[in-house]
Amino acid sequence: MKNKDFLSILDLSDGEVEGIISKAASIKQGSTPQILSGKTVALVFEKPSLRTRVSFEVGVKQMGGTCIFLSNSEIGLGVREPEADVAKVLDRLVDCVVARVFSHRSLEILAEHTSIPVVNALSDQAHPCQALGDCLTIFERKGSLEGLKVAFVGDGNNIAGSLALACSSAGMDFTIASPQNYKLPESIWNQATAEAEKRGTNLRWTQEPKDAVFEADVVYTDVWVSMGDEEEKEERLSVFSSYQVNEQLVKFAKDDFLFMHDMPAHRGEEISEGMLEHPNSVVYHQSENRLHAQKAVLAELFGY
Ligand code: NVA
């Protein structure tokens, strides 16, 4: 870990994606280190959550610690009081902050005004814990990461951005198929390009889902309307209508491709009915692996 916080895949040093994956795999197979014994983790969540909240609460408990869940209505981050004030108070009372926020900037402010680790549990820009759980899932199913081809079909959102960075850092080729106006943000694209150049992997954008999915080892998609984008719902459903991942599209992938989705999933929108239950789907393994990957992140942050 380059700093005290984990806000982005870029907070990991070279080779650390693979390092965390192997730590997560060994935690999953062996016993959980009790490194949070006597420690308290504040979960500050501005947006709803199932997988992230449950996997953090369970993970912290298994590591010997305690969680306090603080919803938006309690804290009112930046509204009831400024983020910096919240940060300085939590810094005195707890040992770690795990935060899910609308604006990535809120996470940076929390990190700047604390001496304890701050972990990104999803922002408008990034979902690095999801990307690590996903890499663990790919590693378990494929035996290695190096040289695999990952295709992401849909919105160039927080999930796509963190996955692009994780794949590029860990030696996988990454292609995103998205409409022209929903590409990865330029800053993320540039960061992922730099990682891909370091590892000698391929990073590509195409407008054509079939082109991305052709011979892919992994086909990944996410919702077209993320939390916070609700006002654009109608427009997005129309722009993305030809980006659905369905039985026809996945025929272009390798026979043993993995179908992945971070969930929640919307049948009839980004996936057709039946895709979550497809024989190649590993979506529930992804959900479980959030737990193991996050325990590895916490172990890393607490110096285990
Ligand atoms: N892109 C989605 C991911 C949900 C886990 C969102 O931000 O709403």
PDB file of C-alpha atoms and ligand atoms in Angstrom:
ATOM      1  CA  MET A   1       0.000   0.000   0.000  1.00  0.00           C
ATOM      2  CA  LYS A   2       1.545   3.322  -1.014  1.00  0.00           C
ATOM      3  CA  ASN A   3      -0.303   5.347   1.677  1.00  0.00           C
ATOM      4  CA  LYS A   4      -2.354   4.758   4.815  1.00  0.00           C
ATOM      5  CA  ASP A   5      -5.569   4.655   2.690  1.00  0.00           C
ATOM      6  CA  PHE A   6      -7.089   2.453  -0.013  1.00  0.00           C
ATOM      7  CA  LEU A   7      -9.120   4.755  -2.245  1.00  0.00           C
ATOM      8  CA  SER A   8      -8.078   3.456  -5.658  1.00  0.00           C
ATOM      9  CA  ILE A   9      -6.314   0.497  -7.289  1.00  0.00           C
ATOM     10  CA  LEU A  10      -3.534   3.054  -7.899  1.00  0.00           C
ATOM     11  CA  ASP A  11      -2.873   3.103  -4.133  1.00  0.00           C
ATOM     12  CA  LEU A  12      -1.338  -0.346  -4.622  1.00  0.00           C
ATOM     13  CA  SER A  13       2.342  -0.640  -5.509  1.00  0.00           C
ATOM     14  CA  ASP A  14       3.549  -2.565  -8.565  1.00  0.00           C
ATOM     15  CA  GLY A  15       2.655  -6.247  -8.217  1.00  0.00           C
ATOM     16  CA  GLU A  16       0.401  -5.607  -5.221  1.00  0.00           C
ATOM     17  CA  VAL A  17      -2.853  -6.588  -6.966  1.00  0.00           C
ATOM     18  CA  GLU A  18      -1.416 -10.095  -7.307  1.00  0.00           C
ATOM     19  CA  GLY A  19      -0.019  -9.864  -3.744  1.00  0.00           C
ATOM     20  CA  ILE A  20      -3.439  -9.076  -2.290  1.00  0.00           C
ATOM     21  CA  ILE A  21      -5.078 -11.806  -4.386  1.00  0.00           C
ATOM     22  CA  SER A  22      -2.694 -14.420  -3.034  1.00  0.00           C
ATOM     23  CA  LYS A  23      -3.119 -13.106   0.524  1.00  0.00           C
ATOM     24  CA  ALA A  24      -6.919 -13.259   0.053  1.00  0.00           C
ATOM     25  CA  ALA A  25      -6.692 -16.806  -1.333  1.00  0.00           C
ATOM     26  CA  SER A  26      -4.669 -17.961   1.646  1.00  0.00           C
ATOM     27  CA  ILE A  27      -6.992 -16.213   4.147  1.00  0.00           C
ATOM     28  CA  LYS A  28      -9.901 -17.932   2.376  1.00  0.00           C
ATOM     29  CA  GLN A  29      -8.275 -21.363   2.724  1.00  0.00           C
ATOM     30  CA  GLY A  30      -6.725 -20.955   6.142  1.00  0.00           C
ATOM     31  CA  SER A  31      -7.550 -19.093   9.305  1.00  0.00           C
ATOM     32  CA  THR A  32      -8.306 -15.382   9.588  1.00  0.00           C
ATOM     33  CA  PRO A  33      -5.652 -13.311  11.382  1.00  0.00           C
ATOM     34  CA  GLN A  34      -7.146 -11.625  14.498  1.00  0.00           C
ATOM     35  CA  ILE A  35      -5.505  -8.325  13.699  1.00  0.00           C
ATOM     36  CA  LEU A  36      -8.561  -6.158  14.424  1.00  0.00           C
ATOM     37  CA  SER A  37      -8.928  -7.422  17.974  1.00  0.00           C
ATOM     38  CA  GLY A  38     -10.049  -4.482  20.140  1.00  0.00           C
ATOM     39  CA  LYS A  39     -10.403  -2.231  17.083  1.00  0.00           C
ATOM     40  CA  THR A  40     -13.494  -0.422  15.777  1.00  0.00           C
ATOM     41  CA  VAL A  41     -14.310   0.274  12.140  1.00  0.00           C
ATOM     42  CA  ALA A  42     -16.817   3.006  11.195  1.00  0.00           C
ATOM     43  CA  LEU A  43     -18.869   2.220   8.083  1.00  0.00           C
ATOM     44  CA  VAL A  44     -19.990   5.584   6.669  1.00  0.00           C
ATOM     45  CA  PHE A  45     -22.504   4.872   3.890  1.00  0.00           C
ATOM     46  CA  GLU A  46     -24.168   7.637   1.857  1.00  0.00           C
ATOM     47  CA  LYS A  47     -25.714   5.116  -0.570  1.00  0.00           C
ATOM     48  CA  PRO A  48     -27.507   1.770  -0.163  1.00  0.00           C
ATOM     49  CA  SER A  49     -25.493  -1.453   0.029  1.00  0.00           C
ATOM     50  CA  LEU A  50     -25.952  -5.194   0.397  1.00  0.00           C
ATOM     51  CA  ARG A  51     -22.696  -6.971  -0.538  1.00  0.00           C
ATOM     52  CA  THR A  52     -20.301  -4.270   0.600  1.00  0.00           C
ATOM     53  CA  ARG A  53     -21.881  -3.633   3.985  1.00  0.00           C
ATOM     54  CA  VAL A  54     -22.399  -7.301   4.837  1.00  0.00           C
ATOM     55  CA  SER A  55     -18.948  -8.401   3.656  1.00  0.00           C
ATOM     56  CA  PHE A  56     -17.219  -5.629   5.627  1.00  0.00           C
ATOM     57  CA  GLU A  57     -19.251  -6.223   8.793  1.00  0.00           C
ATOM     58  CA  VAL A  58     -18.671  -9.987   8.631  1.00  0.00           C
ATOM     59  CA  GLY A  59     -14.995  -9.591   7.700  1.00  0.00           C
ATOM     60  CA  VAL A  60     -14.222  -7.141  10.513  1.00  0.00           C
ATOM     61  CA  LYS A  61     -15.983  -9.408  13.019  1.00  0.00           C
ATOM     62  CA  GLN A  62     -14.035 -12.458  11.790  1.00  0.00           C
ATOM     63  CA  MET A  63     -10.815 -10.475  12.270  1.00  0.00           C
ATOM     64  CA  GLY A  64     -11.735  -9.752  15.888  1.00  0.00           C
ATOM     65  CA  GLY A  65     -13.013  -6.169  15.438  1.00  0.00           C
ATOM     66  CA  THR A  66     -16.306  -4.315  15.799  1.00  0.00           C
ATOM     67  CA  CYS A  67     -18.220  -2.164  13.265  1.00  0.00           C
ATOM     68  CA  ILE A  68     -20.402   0.893  13.741  1.00  0.00           C
ATOM     69  CA  PHE A  69     -22.710   1.515  10.780  1.00  0.00           C
ATOM     70  CA  LEU A  70     -23.494   5.186  10.080  1.00  0.00           C
ATOM     71  CA  SER A  71     -26.044   5.891   7.370  1.00  0.00           C
ATOM     72  CA  ASN A  72     -26.376   9.140   5.482  1.00  0.00           C
ATOM     73  CA  SER A  73     -29.413  10.169   7.483  1.00  0.00           C
ATOM     74  CA  GLU A  74     -27.327   9.982  10.678  1.00  0.00           C
ATOM     75  CA  ILE A  75     -24.139  11.658   9.484  1.00  0.00           C
ATOM     76  CA  GLY A  76     -25.229  13.892   6.587  1.00  0.00           C
ATOM     77  CA  LEU A  77     -21.688  14.029   5.222  1.00  0.00           C
ATOM     78  CA  GLY A  78     -21.001  17.575   4.005  1.00  0.00           C
ATOM     79  CA  VAL A  79     -24.564  18.665   4.846  1.00  0.00           C
ATOM     80  CA  ARG A  80     -25.106  18.258   8.607  1.00  0.00           C
ATOM     81  CA  GLU A  81     -21.423  19.011   9.049  1.00  0.00           C
ATOM     82  CA  PRO A  82     -18.395  19.279   6.757  1.00  0.00           C
ATOM     83  CA  GLU A  83     -16.508  16.085   5.791  1.00  0.00           C
ATOM     84  CA  ALA A  84     -13.346  17.402   7.461  1.00  0.00           C
ATOM     85  CA  ASP A  85     -15.133  17.785  10.830  1.00  0.00           C
ATOM     86  CA  VAL A  86     -16.584  14.269  10.571  1.00  0.00           C
ATOM     87  CA  ALA A  87     -13.101  12.973   9.732  1.00  0.00           C
ATOM     88  CA  LYS A  88     -11.436  14.670  12.711  1.00  0.00           C
ATOM     89  CA  VAL A  89     -14.052  13.286  15.119  1.00  0.00           C
ATOM     90  CA  LEU A  90     -13.887   9.721  13.770  1.00  0.00           C
ATOM     91  CA  ASP A  91     -10.078   9.917  13.868  1.00  0.00           C
ATOM     92  CA  ARG A  92     -10.269  10.297  17.673  1.00  0.00           C
ATOM     93  CA  LEU A  93     -12.812   7.517  18.209  1.00  0.00           C
ATOM     94  CA  VAL A  94     -12.316   4.654  15.752  1.00  0.00           C
ATOM     95  CA  ASP A  95      -9.432   2.794  14.110  1.00  0.00           C
ATOM     96  CA  CYS A  96     -10.544   2.733  10.459  1.00  0.00           C
ATOM     97  CA  VAL A  97     -13.191   4.347   8.220  1.00  0.00           C
ATOM     98  CA  VAL A  98     -14.857   2.424   5.388  1.00  0.00           C
ATOM     99  CA  ALA A  99     -16.891   4.891   3.330  1.00  0.00           C
ATOM    100  CA  ARG A 100     -19.362   4.703   0.435  1.00  0.00           C
ATOM    101  CA  VAL A 101     -19.877   8.185  -0.994  1.00  0.00           C
ATOM    102  CA  PHE A 102     -21.442  10.066  -3.875  1.00  0.00           C
ATOM    103  CA  SER A 103     -18.391  12.183  -4.630  1.00  0.00           C
ATOM    104  CA  HIS A 104     -14.887  10.693  -4.660  1.00  0.00           C
ATOM    105  CA  ARG A 105     -13.670  14.026  -3.295  1.00  0.00           C
ATOM    106  CA  SER A 106     -15.459  13.253   0.020  1.00  0.00           C
ATOM    107  CA  LEU A 107     -13.197  10.206   0.439  1.00  0.00           C
ATOM    108  CA  GLU A 108     -10.107  12.290  -0.235  1.00  0.00           C
ATOM    109  CA  ILE A 109     -11.192  14.804   2.412  1.00  0.00           C
ATOM    110  CA  LEU A 110     -11.821  12.006   4.934  1.00  0.00           C
ATOM    111  CA  ALA A 111      -8.362  10.627   4.147  1.00  0.00           C
ATOM    112  CA  GLU A 112      -6.660  14.033   4.363  1.00  0.00           C
ATOM    113  CA  HIS A 113      -8.105  14.782   7.811  1.00  0.00           C
ATOM    114  CA  THR A 114      -7.459  11.432   9.510  1.00  0.00           C
ATOM    115  CA  SER A 115      -4.421   9.504  10.679  1.00  0.00           C
ATOM    116  CA  ILE A 116      -6.277   6.162  10.451  1.00  0.00           C
ATOM    117  CA  PRO A 117      -6.870   4.134   7.247  1.00  0.00           C
ATOM    118  CA  VAL A 118      -9.772   5.197   5.010  1.00  0.00           C
ATOM    119  CA  VAL A 119     -11.121   2.533   2.622  1.00  0.00           C
ATOM    120  CA  ASN A 120     -13.217   3.232  -0.475  1.00  0.00           C
ATOM    121  CA  ALA A 121     -16.427   1.193  -0.315  1.00  0.00           C
ATOM    122  CA  LEU A 122     -17.575   2.766  -3.649  1.00  0.00           C
ATOM    123  CA  SER A 123     -17.547   6.309  -4.972  1.00  0.00           C
ATOM    124  CA  ASP A 124     -18.752   7.849  -8.224  1.00  0.00           C
ATOM    125  CA  GLN A 125     -15.247   7.177  -9.625  1.00  0.00           C
ATOM    126  CA  ALA A 126     -14.062   3.908  -8.197  1.00  0.00           C
ATOM    127  CA  HIS A 127     -14.907   0.613  -6.521  1.00  0.00           C
ATOM    128  CA  PRO A 128     -11.481  -0.892  -5.883  1.00  0.00           C
ATOM    129  CA  CYS A 129     -12.645  -3.529  -3.351  1.00  0.00           C
ATOM    130  CA  GLN A 130     -14.978  -4.936  -6.013  1.00  0.00           C
ATOM    131  CA  ALA A 131     -12.143  -5.106  -8.557  1.00  0.00           C
ATOM    132  CA  LEU A 132      -9.944  -7.052  -6.107  1.00  0.00           C
ATOM    133  CA  GLY A 133     -12.742  -9.526  -5.313  1.00  0.00           C
ATOM    134  CA  ASP A 134     -13.234  -9.926  -9.066  1.00  0.00           C
ATOM    135  CA  CYS A 135      -9.538 -10.591  -9.701  1.00  0.00           C
ATOM    136  CA  LEU A 136      -9.610 -13.221  -6.933  1.00  0.00           C
ATOM    137  CA  THR A 137     -12.602 -14.853  -8.652  1.00  0.00           C
ATOM    138  CA  ILE A 138     -10.853 -14.869 -12.038  1.00  0.00           C
ATOM    139  CA  PHE A 139      -7.664 -16.229 -10.455  1.00  0.00           C
ATOM    140  CA  GLU A 140      -9.542 -19.078  -8.747  1.00  0.00           C
ATOM    141  CA  ARG A 141     -11.402 -20.063 -11.899  1.00  0.00           C
ATOM    142  CA  LYS A 142      -8.574 -19.654 -14.417  1.00  0.00           C
ATOM    143  CA  GLY A 143      -5.531 -20.538 -12.295  1.00  0.00           C
ATOM    144  CA  SER A 144      -3.698 -17.329 -13.195  1.00  0.00           C
ATOM    145  CA  LEU A 145      -4.379 -13.778 -14.377  1.00  0.00           C
ATOM    146  CA  GLU A 146      -1.538 -13.119 -16.808  1.00  0.00           C
ATOM    147  CA  GLY A 147      -2.549 -12.973 -20.463  1.00  0.00           C
ATOM    148  CA  LEU A 148      -6.322 -13.282 -19.961  1.00  0.00           C
ATOM    149  CA  LYS A 149      -8.708 -11.161 -22.030  1.00  0.00           C
ATOM    150  CA  VAL A 150     -11.373  -9.260 -20.099  1.00  0.00           C
ATOM    151  CA  ALA A 151     -14.273  -7.611 -21.944  1.00  0.00           C
ATOM    152  CA  PHE A 152     -16.455  -5.047 -20.171  1.00  0.00           C
ATOM    153  CA  VAL A 153     -19.707  -4.172 -21.958  1.00  0.00           C
ATOM    154  CA  GLY A 154     -21.635  -1.053 -20.906  1.00  0.00           C
ATOM    155  CA  ASP A 155     -21.092   2.165 -18.994  1.00  0.00           C
ATOM    156  CA  GLY A 156     -17.535   3.432 -18.370  1.00  0.00           C
ATOM    157  CA  ASN A 157     -18.445   3.837 -14.691  1.00  0.00           C
ATOM    158  CA  ASN A 158     -16.828   3.228 -11.277  1.00  0.00           C
ATOM    159  CA  ILE A 159     -16.856  -0.569 -11.747  1.00  0.00           C
ATOM    160  CA  ALA A 160     -15.355  -0.396 -15.246  1.00  0.00           C
ATOM    161  CA  GLY A 161     -12.673   2.077 -14.168  1.00  0.00           C
ATOM    162  CA  SER A 162     -11.406   0.078 -11.180  1.00  0.00           C
ATOM    163  CA  LEU A 163     -11.541  -3.154 -13.206  1.00  0.00           C
ATOM    164  CA  ALA A 164      -9.556  -1.540 -16.053  1.00  0.00           C
ATOM    165  CA  LEU A 165      -6.868  -0.457 -13.571  1.00  0.00           C
ATOM    166  CA  ALA A 166      -6.765  -3.823 -11.788  1.00  0.00           C
ATOM    167  CA  CYS A 167      -6.625  -5.834 -15.040  1.00  0.00           C
ATOM    168  CA  SER A 168      -3.952  -3.601 -16.556  1.00  0.00           C
ATOM    169  CA  SER A 169      -1.869  -3.762 -13.345  1.00  0.00           C
ATOM    170  CA  ALA A 170      -2.207  -7.544 -13.108  1.00  0.00           C
ATOM    171  CA  GLY A 171      -1.259  -8.447 -16.693  1.00  0.00           C
ATOM    172  CA  MET A 172      -4.697  -8.865 -18.287  1.00  0.00           C
ATOM    173  CA  ASP A 173      -5.889  -7.329 -21.546  1.00  0.00           C
ATOM    174  CA  PHE A 174      -8.924  -5.110 -21.027  1.00  0.00           C
ATOM    175  CA  THR A 175     -11.420  -4.006 -23.673  1.00  0.00           C
ATOM    176  CA  ILE A 176     -14.423  -1.839 -22.917  1.00  0.00           C
ATOM    177  CA  ALA A 177     -17.355  -1.586 -25.316  1.00  0.00           C
ATOM    178  CA  SER A 178     -19.382   1.529 -24.619  1.00  0.00           C
ATOM    179  CA  PRO A 179     -21.203   4.286 -26.463  1.00  0.00           C
ATOM    180  CA  GLN A 180     -19.005   7.246 -27.447  1.00  0.00           C
ATOM    181  CA  ASN A 181     -20.241   9.477 -24.622  1.00  0.00           C
ATOM    182  CA  TYR A 182     -19.953   6.814 -21.907  1.00  0.00           C
ATOM    183  CA  LYS A 183     -16.284   5.886 -22.252  1.00  0.00           C
ATOM    184  CA  LEU A 184     -14.003   5.642 -19.216  1.00  0.00           C
ATOM    185  CA  PRO A 185     -13.190   9.126 -17.868  1.00  0.00           C
ATOM    186  CA  GLU A 186     -10.012  10.465 -19.474  1.00  0.00           C
ATOM    187  CA  SER A 187      -8.013  10.477 -16.217  1.00  0.00           C
ATOM    188  CA  ILE A 188      -8.797   6.799 -15.531  1.00  0.00           C
ATOM    189  CA  TRP A 189      -8.096   5.901 -19.176  1.00  0.00           C
ATOM    190  CA  ASN A 190      -4.680   7.577 -18.955  1.00  0.00           C
ATOM    191  CA  GLN A 191      -3.852   5.892 -15.656  1.00  0.00           C
ATOM    192  CA  ALA A 192      -4.904   2.480 -16.993  1.00  0.00           C
ATOM    193  CA  THR A 193      -2.890   3.084 -20.181  1.00  0.00           C
ATOM    194  CA  ALA A 194       0.208   3.782 -18.075  1.00  0.00           C
ATOM    195  CA  GLU A 195      -0.351   0.549 -16.089  1.00  0.00           C
ATOM    196  CA  ALA A 196      -0.916  -1.428 -19.319  1.00  0.00           C
ATOM    197  CA  GLU A 197       2.292  -0.035 -20.812  1.00  0.00           C
ATOM    198  CA  LYS A 198       4.247  -1.054 -17.707  1.00  0.00           C
ATOM    199  CA  ARG A 199       2.875  -4.619 -17.915  1.00  0.00           C
ATOM    200  CA  GLY A 200       2.850  -4.836 -21.728  1.00  0.00           C
ATOM    201  CA  THR A 201      -0.894  -5.534 -21.860  1.00  0.00           C
ATOM    202  CA  ASN A 202      -3.562  -4.254 -24.191  1.00  0.00           C
ATOM    203  CA  LEU A 203      -6.155  -1.627 -23.256  1.00  0.00           C
ATOM    204  CA  ARG A 204      -8.836  -0.957 -25.839  1.00  0.00           C
ATOM    205  CA  TRP A 205     -12.113   0.908 -26.337  1.00  0.00           C
ATOM    206  CA  THR A 206     -14.631  -0.062 -28.972  1.00  0.00           C
ATOM    207  CA  GLN A 207     -18.179   0.956 -29.675  1.00  0.00           C
ATOM    208  CA  GLU A 208     -19.066  -2.602 -30.697  1.00  0.00           C
ATOM    209  CA  PRO A 209     -19.928  -5.193 -27.981  1.00  0.00           C
ATOM    210  CA  LYS A 210     -19.160  -8.160 -30.298  1.00  0.00           C
ATOM    211  CA  ASP A 211     -15.707  -6.782 -31.000  1.00  0.00           C
ATOM    212  CA  ALA A 212     -14.956  -6.574 -27.248  1.00  0.00           C
ATOM    213  CA  VAL A 213     -16.383  -9.999 -26.420  1.00  0.00           C
ATOM    214  CA  PHE A 214     -14.687 -11.845 -29.324  1.00  0.00           C
ATOM    215  CA  GLU A 215     -12.504 -14.634 -27.853  1.00  0.00           C
ATOM    216  CA  ALA A 216     -12.731 -13.089 -24.372  1.00  0.00           C
ATOM    217  CA  ASP A 217     -11.982 -15.118 -21.225  1.00  0.00           C
ATOM    218  CA  VAL A 218     -14.222 -12.879 -19.110  1.00  0.00           C
ATOM    219  CA  VAL A 219     -17.395 -11.001 -20.075  1.00  0.00           C
ATOM    220  CA  TYR A 220     -18.344  -8.394 -17.477  1.00  0.00           C
ATOM    221  CA  THR A 221     -21.192  -5.934 -17.268  1.00  0.00           C
ATOM    222  CA  ASP A 222     -22.757  -3.548 -14.751  1.00  0.00           C
ATOM    223  CA  VAL A 223     -25.934  -1.477 -14.474  1.00  0.00           C
ATOM    224  CA  TRP A 224     -26.559   1.269 -17.015  1.00  0.00           C
ATOM    225  CA  VAL A 225     -27.938   3.611 -14.333  1.00  0.00           C
ATOM    226  CA  SER A 226     -25.624   3.848 -11.331  1.00  0.00           C
ATOM    227  CA  MET A 227     -26.582   5.256  -7.932  1.00  0.00           C
ATOM    228  CA  GLY A 228     -26.617   9.007  -8.417  1.00  0.00           C
ATOM    229  CA  ASP A 229     -27.458   8.809 -12.166  1.00  0.00           C
ATOM    230  CA  GLU A 230     -31.197   8.257 -11.661  1.00  0.00           C
ATOM    231  CA  GLU A 231     -32.196  11.523 -13.353  1.00  0.00           C
ATOM    232  CA  GLU A 232     -30.594  10.282 -16.597  1.00  0.00           C
ATOM    233  CA  LYS A 233     -32.425   6.963 -16.477  1.00  0.00           C
ATOM    234  CA  GLU A 234     -34.599   7.343 -19.561  1.00  0.00           C
ATOM    235  CA  GLU A 235     -31.786   8.626 -21.754  1.00  0.00           C
ATOM    236  CA  ARG A 236     -29.365   5.940 -20.547  1.00  0.00           C
ATOM    237  CA  LEU A 237     -31.806   3.067 -21.141  1.00  0.00           C
ATOM    238  CA  SER A 238     -32.167   4.229 -24.714  1.00  0.00           C
ATOM    239  CA  VAL A 239     -28.440   4.893 -25.407  1.00  0.00           C
ATOM    240  CA  PHE A 240     -27.370   1.519 -23.964  1.00  0.00           C
ATOM    241  CA  SER A 241     -30.157  -0.581 -25.522  1.00  0.00           C
ATOM    242  CA  SER A 242     -27.763  -2.371 -27.916  1.00  0.00           C
ATOM    243  CA  TYR A 243     -25.239  -3.136 -25.130  1.00  0.00           C
ATOM    244  CA  GLN A 244     -27.151  -5.931 -23.410  1.00  0.00           C
ATOM    245  CA  VAL A 245     -25.127  -9.012 -22.438  1.00  0.00           C
ATOM    246  CA  ASN A 246     -27.229 -11.976 -23.545  1.00  0.00           C
ATOM    247  CA  GLU A 247     -26.926 -15.559 -24.872  1.00  0.00           C
ATOM    248  CA  GLN A 248     -26.266 -14.339 -28.423  1.00  0.00           C
ATOM    249  CA  LEU A 249     -23.489 -11.953 -27.433  1.00  0.00           C
ATOM    250  CA  VAL A 250     -21.579 -14.378 -25.192  1.00  0.00           C
ATOM    251  CA  LYS A 251     -21.366 -16.900 -28.079  1.00  0.00           C
ATOM    252  CA  PHE A 252     -18.520 -14.694 -29.390  1.00  0.00           C
ATOM    253  CA  ALA A 253     -16.471 -15.313 -26.223  1.00  0.00           C
ATOM    254  CA  LYS A 254     -14.275 -18.386 -25.576  1.00  0.00           C
ATOM    255  CA  ASP A 255     -16.258 -21.527 -24.671  1.00  0.00           C
ATOM    256  CA  ASP A 256     -14.983 -21.442 -21.096  1.00  0.00           C
ATOM    257  CA  PHE A 257     -15.563 -17.688 -20.596  1.00  0.00           C
ATOM    258  CA  LEU A 258     -16.637 -16.391 -17.198  1.00  0.00           C
ATOM    259  CA  PHE A 259     -19.721 -14.205 -16.979  1.00  0.00           C
ATOM    260  CA  MET A 260     -19.321 -11.555 -14.283  1.00  0.00           C
ATOM    261  CA  HIS A 261     -21.512  -8.828 -12.779  1.00  0.00           C
ATOM    262  CA  ASP A 262     -20.942  -6.934  -9.528  1.00  0.00           C
ATOM    263  CA  MET A 263     -24.740  -6.786  -8.868  1.00  0.00           C
ATOM    264  CA  PRO A 264     -27.408  -5.594  -8.257  1.00  0.00           C
ATOM    265  CA  ALA A 265     -28.396  -6.707 -11.770  1.00  0.00           C
ATOM    266  CA  HIS A 266     -31.319  -5.564 -13.882  1.00  0.00           C
ATOM    267  CA  ARG A 267     -32.767  -8.327 -16.013  1.00  0.00           C
ATOM    268  CA  GLY A 268     -34.071  -6.971 -19.302  1.00  0.00           C
ATOM    269  CA  GLU A 269     -31.600  -4.064 -19.178  1.00  0.00           C
ATOM    270  CA  GLU A 270     -27.831  -4.777 -19.076  1.00  0.00           C
ATOM    271  CA  ILE A 271     -28.450  -8.553 -18.951  1.00  0.00           C
ATOM    272  CA  SER A 272     -31.085 -10.812 -20.424  1.00  0.00           C
ATOM    273  CA  GLU A 273     -33.157 -13.081 -18.180  1.00  0.00           C
ATOM    274  CA  GLY A 274     -31.061 -16.150 -17.326  1.00  0.00           C
ATOM    275  CA  MET A 275     -27.565 -14.637 -17.552  1.00  0.00           C
ATOM    276  CA  LEU A 276     -26.976 -14.729 -13.769  1.00  0.00           C
ATOM    277  CA  GLU A 277     -27.907 -18.417 -13.865  1.00  0.00           C
ATOM    278  CA  HIS A 278     -25.835 -19.123 -17.032  1.00  0.00           C
ATOM    279  CA  PRO A 279     -23.524 -22.156 -16.571  1.00  0.00           C
ATOM    280  CA  ASN A 280     -20.521 -19.814 -17.041  1.00  0.00           C
ATOM    281  CA  SER A 281     -21.778 -17.260 -14.502  1.00  0.00           C
ATOM    282  CA  VAL A 282     -19.609 -16.713 -11.413  1.00  0.00           C
ATOM    283  CA  VAL A 283     -21.596 -13.822  -9.965  1.00  0.00           C
ATOM    284  CA  TYR A 284     -22.178 -15.343  -6.519  1.00  0.00           C
ATOM    285  CA  HIS A 285     -18.510 -16.326  -6.232  1.00  0.00           C
ATOM    286  CA  GLN A 286     -17.780 -12.634  -6.861  1.00  0.00           C
ATOM    287  CA  SER A 287     -20.084 -11.681  -3.986  1.00  0.00           C
ATOM    288  CA  GLU A 288     -18.404 -14.140  -1.621  1.00  0.00           C
ATOM    289  CA  ASN A 289     -14.922 -13.089  -2.675  1.00  0.00           C
ATOM    290  CA  ARG A 290     -15.591  -9.511  -1.602  1.00  0.00           C
ATOM    291  CA  LEU A 291     -15.240 -10.829   1.950  1.00  0.00           C
ATOM    292  CA  HIS A 292     -11.874 -12.514   1.392  1.00  0.00           C
ATOM    293  CA  ALA A 293     -10.401  -9.702  -0.721  1.00  0.00           C
ATOM    294  CA  GLN A 294     -11.429  -7.041   1.816  1.00  0.00           C
ATOM    295  CA  LYS A 295      -9.949  -9.031   4.681  1.00  0.00           C
ATOM    296  CA  ALA A 296      -6.680  -9.077   2.715  1.00  0.00           C
ATOM    297  CA  VAL A 297      -6.928  -5.289   2.212  1.00  0.00           C
ATOM    298  CA  LEU A 298      -7.525  -4.725   5.943  1.00  0.00           C
ATOM    299  CA  ALA A 299      -4.637  -7.071   6.773  1.00  0.00           C
ATOM    300  CA  GLU A 300      -2.397  -5.051   4.452  1.00  0.00           C
ATOM    301  CA  LEU A 301      -3.525  -1.700   5.928  1.00  0.00           C
ATOM    302  CA  PHE A 302      -3.002  -2.925   9.482  1.00  0.00           C
ATOM    303  CA  GLY A 303       0.437  -4.234   8.651  1.00  0.00           C
ATOM    304  CA  TYR A 304      -0.161  -7.959   8.790  1.00  0.00           C
TER     305      TYR A 304
HETATM  306  N1  NVA B   1     -22.103   1.174 -10.844  1.00  0.00           N
HETATM  307  C1  NVA B   1     -22.951   0.789  -9.729  1.00  0.00           C
HETATM  308  C2  NVA B   1     -22.286  -0.240  -8.886  1.00  0.00           C
HETATM  309  C3  NVA B   1     -23.104  -0.782  -7.750  1.00  0.00           C
HETATM  310  C4  NVA B   1     -22.385  -1.768  -6.866  1.00  0.00           C
HETATM  311  C5  NVA B   1     -23.306   2.022  -8.926  1.00  0.00           C
HETATM  312  O1  NVA B   1     -22.428   2.836  -8.648  1.00  0.00           O
HETATM  313  O2  NVA B   1     -24.470   2.178  -8.574  1.00  0.00           O
END
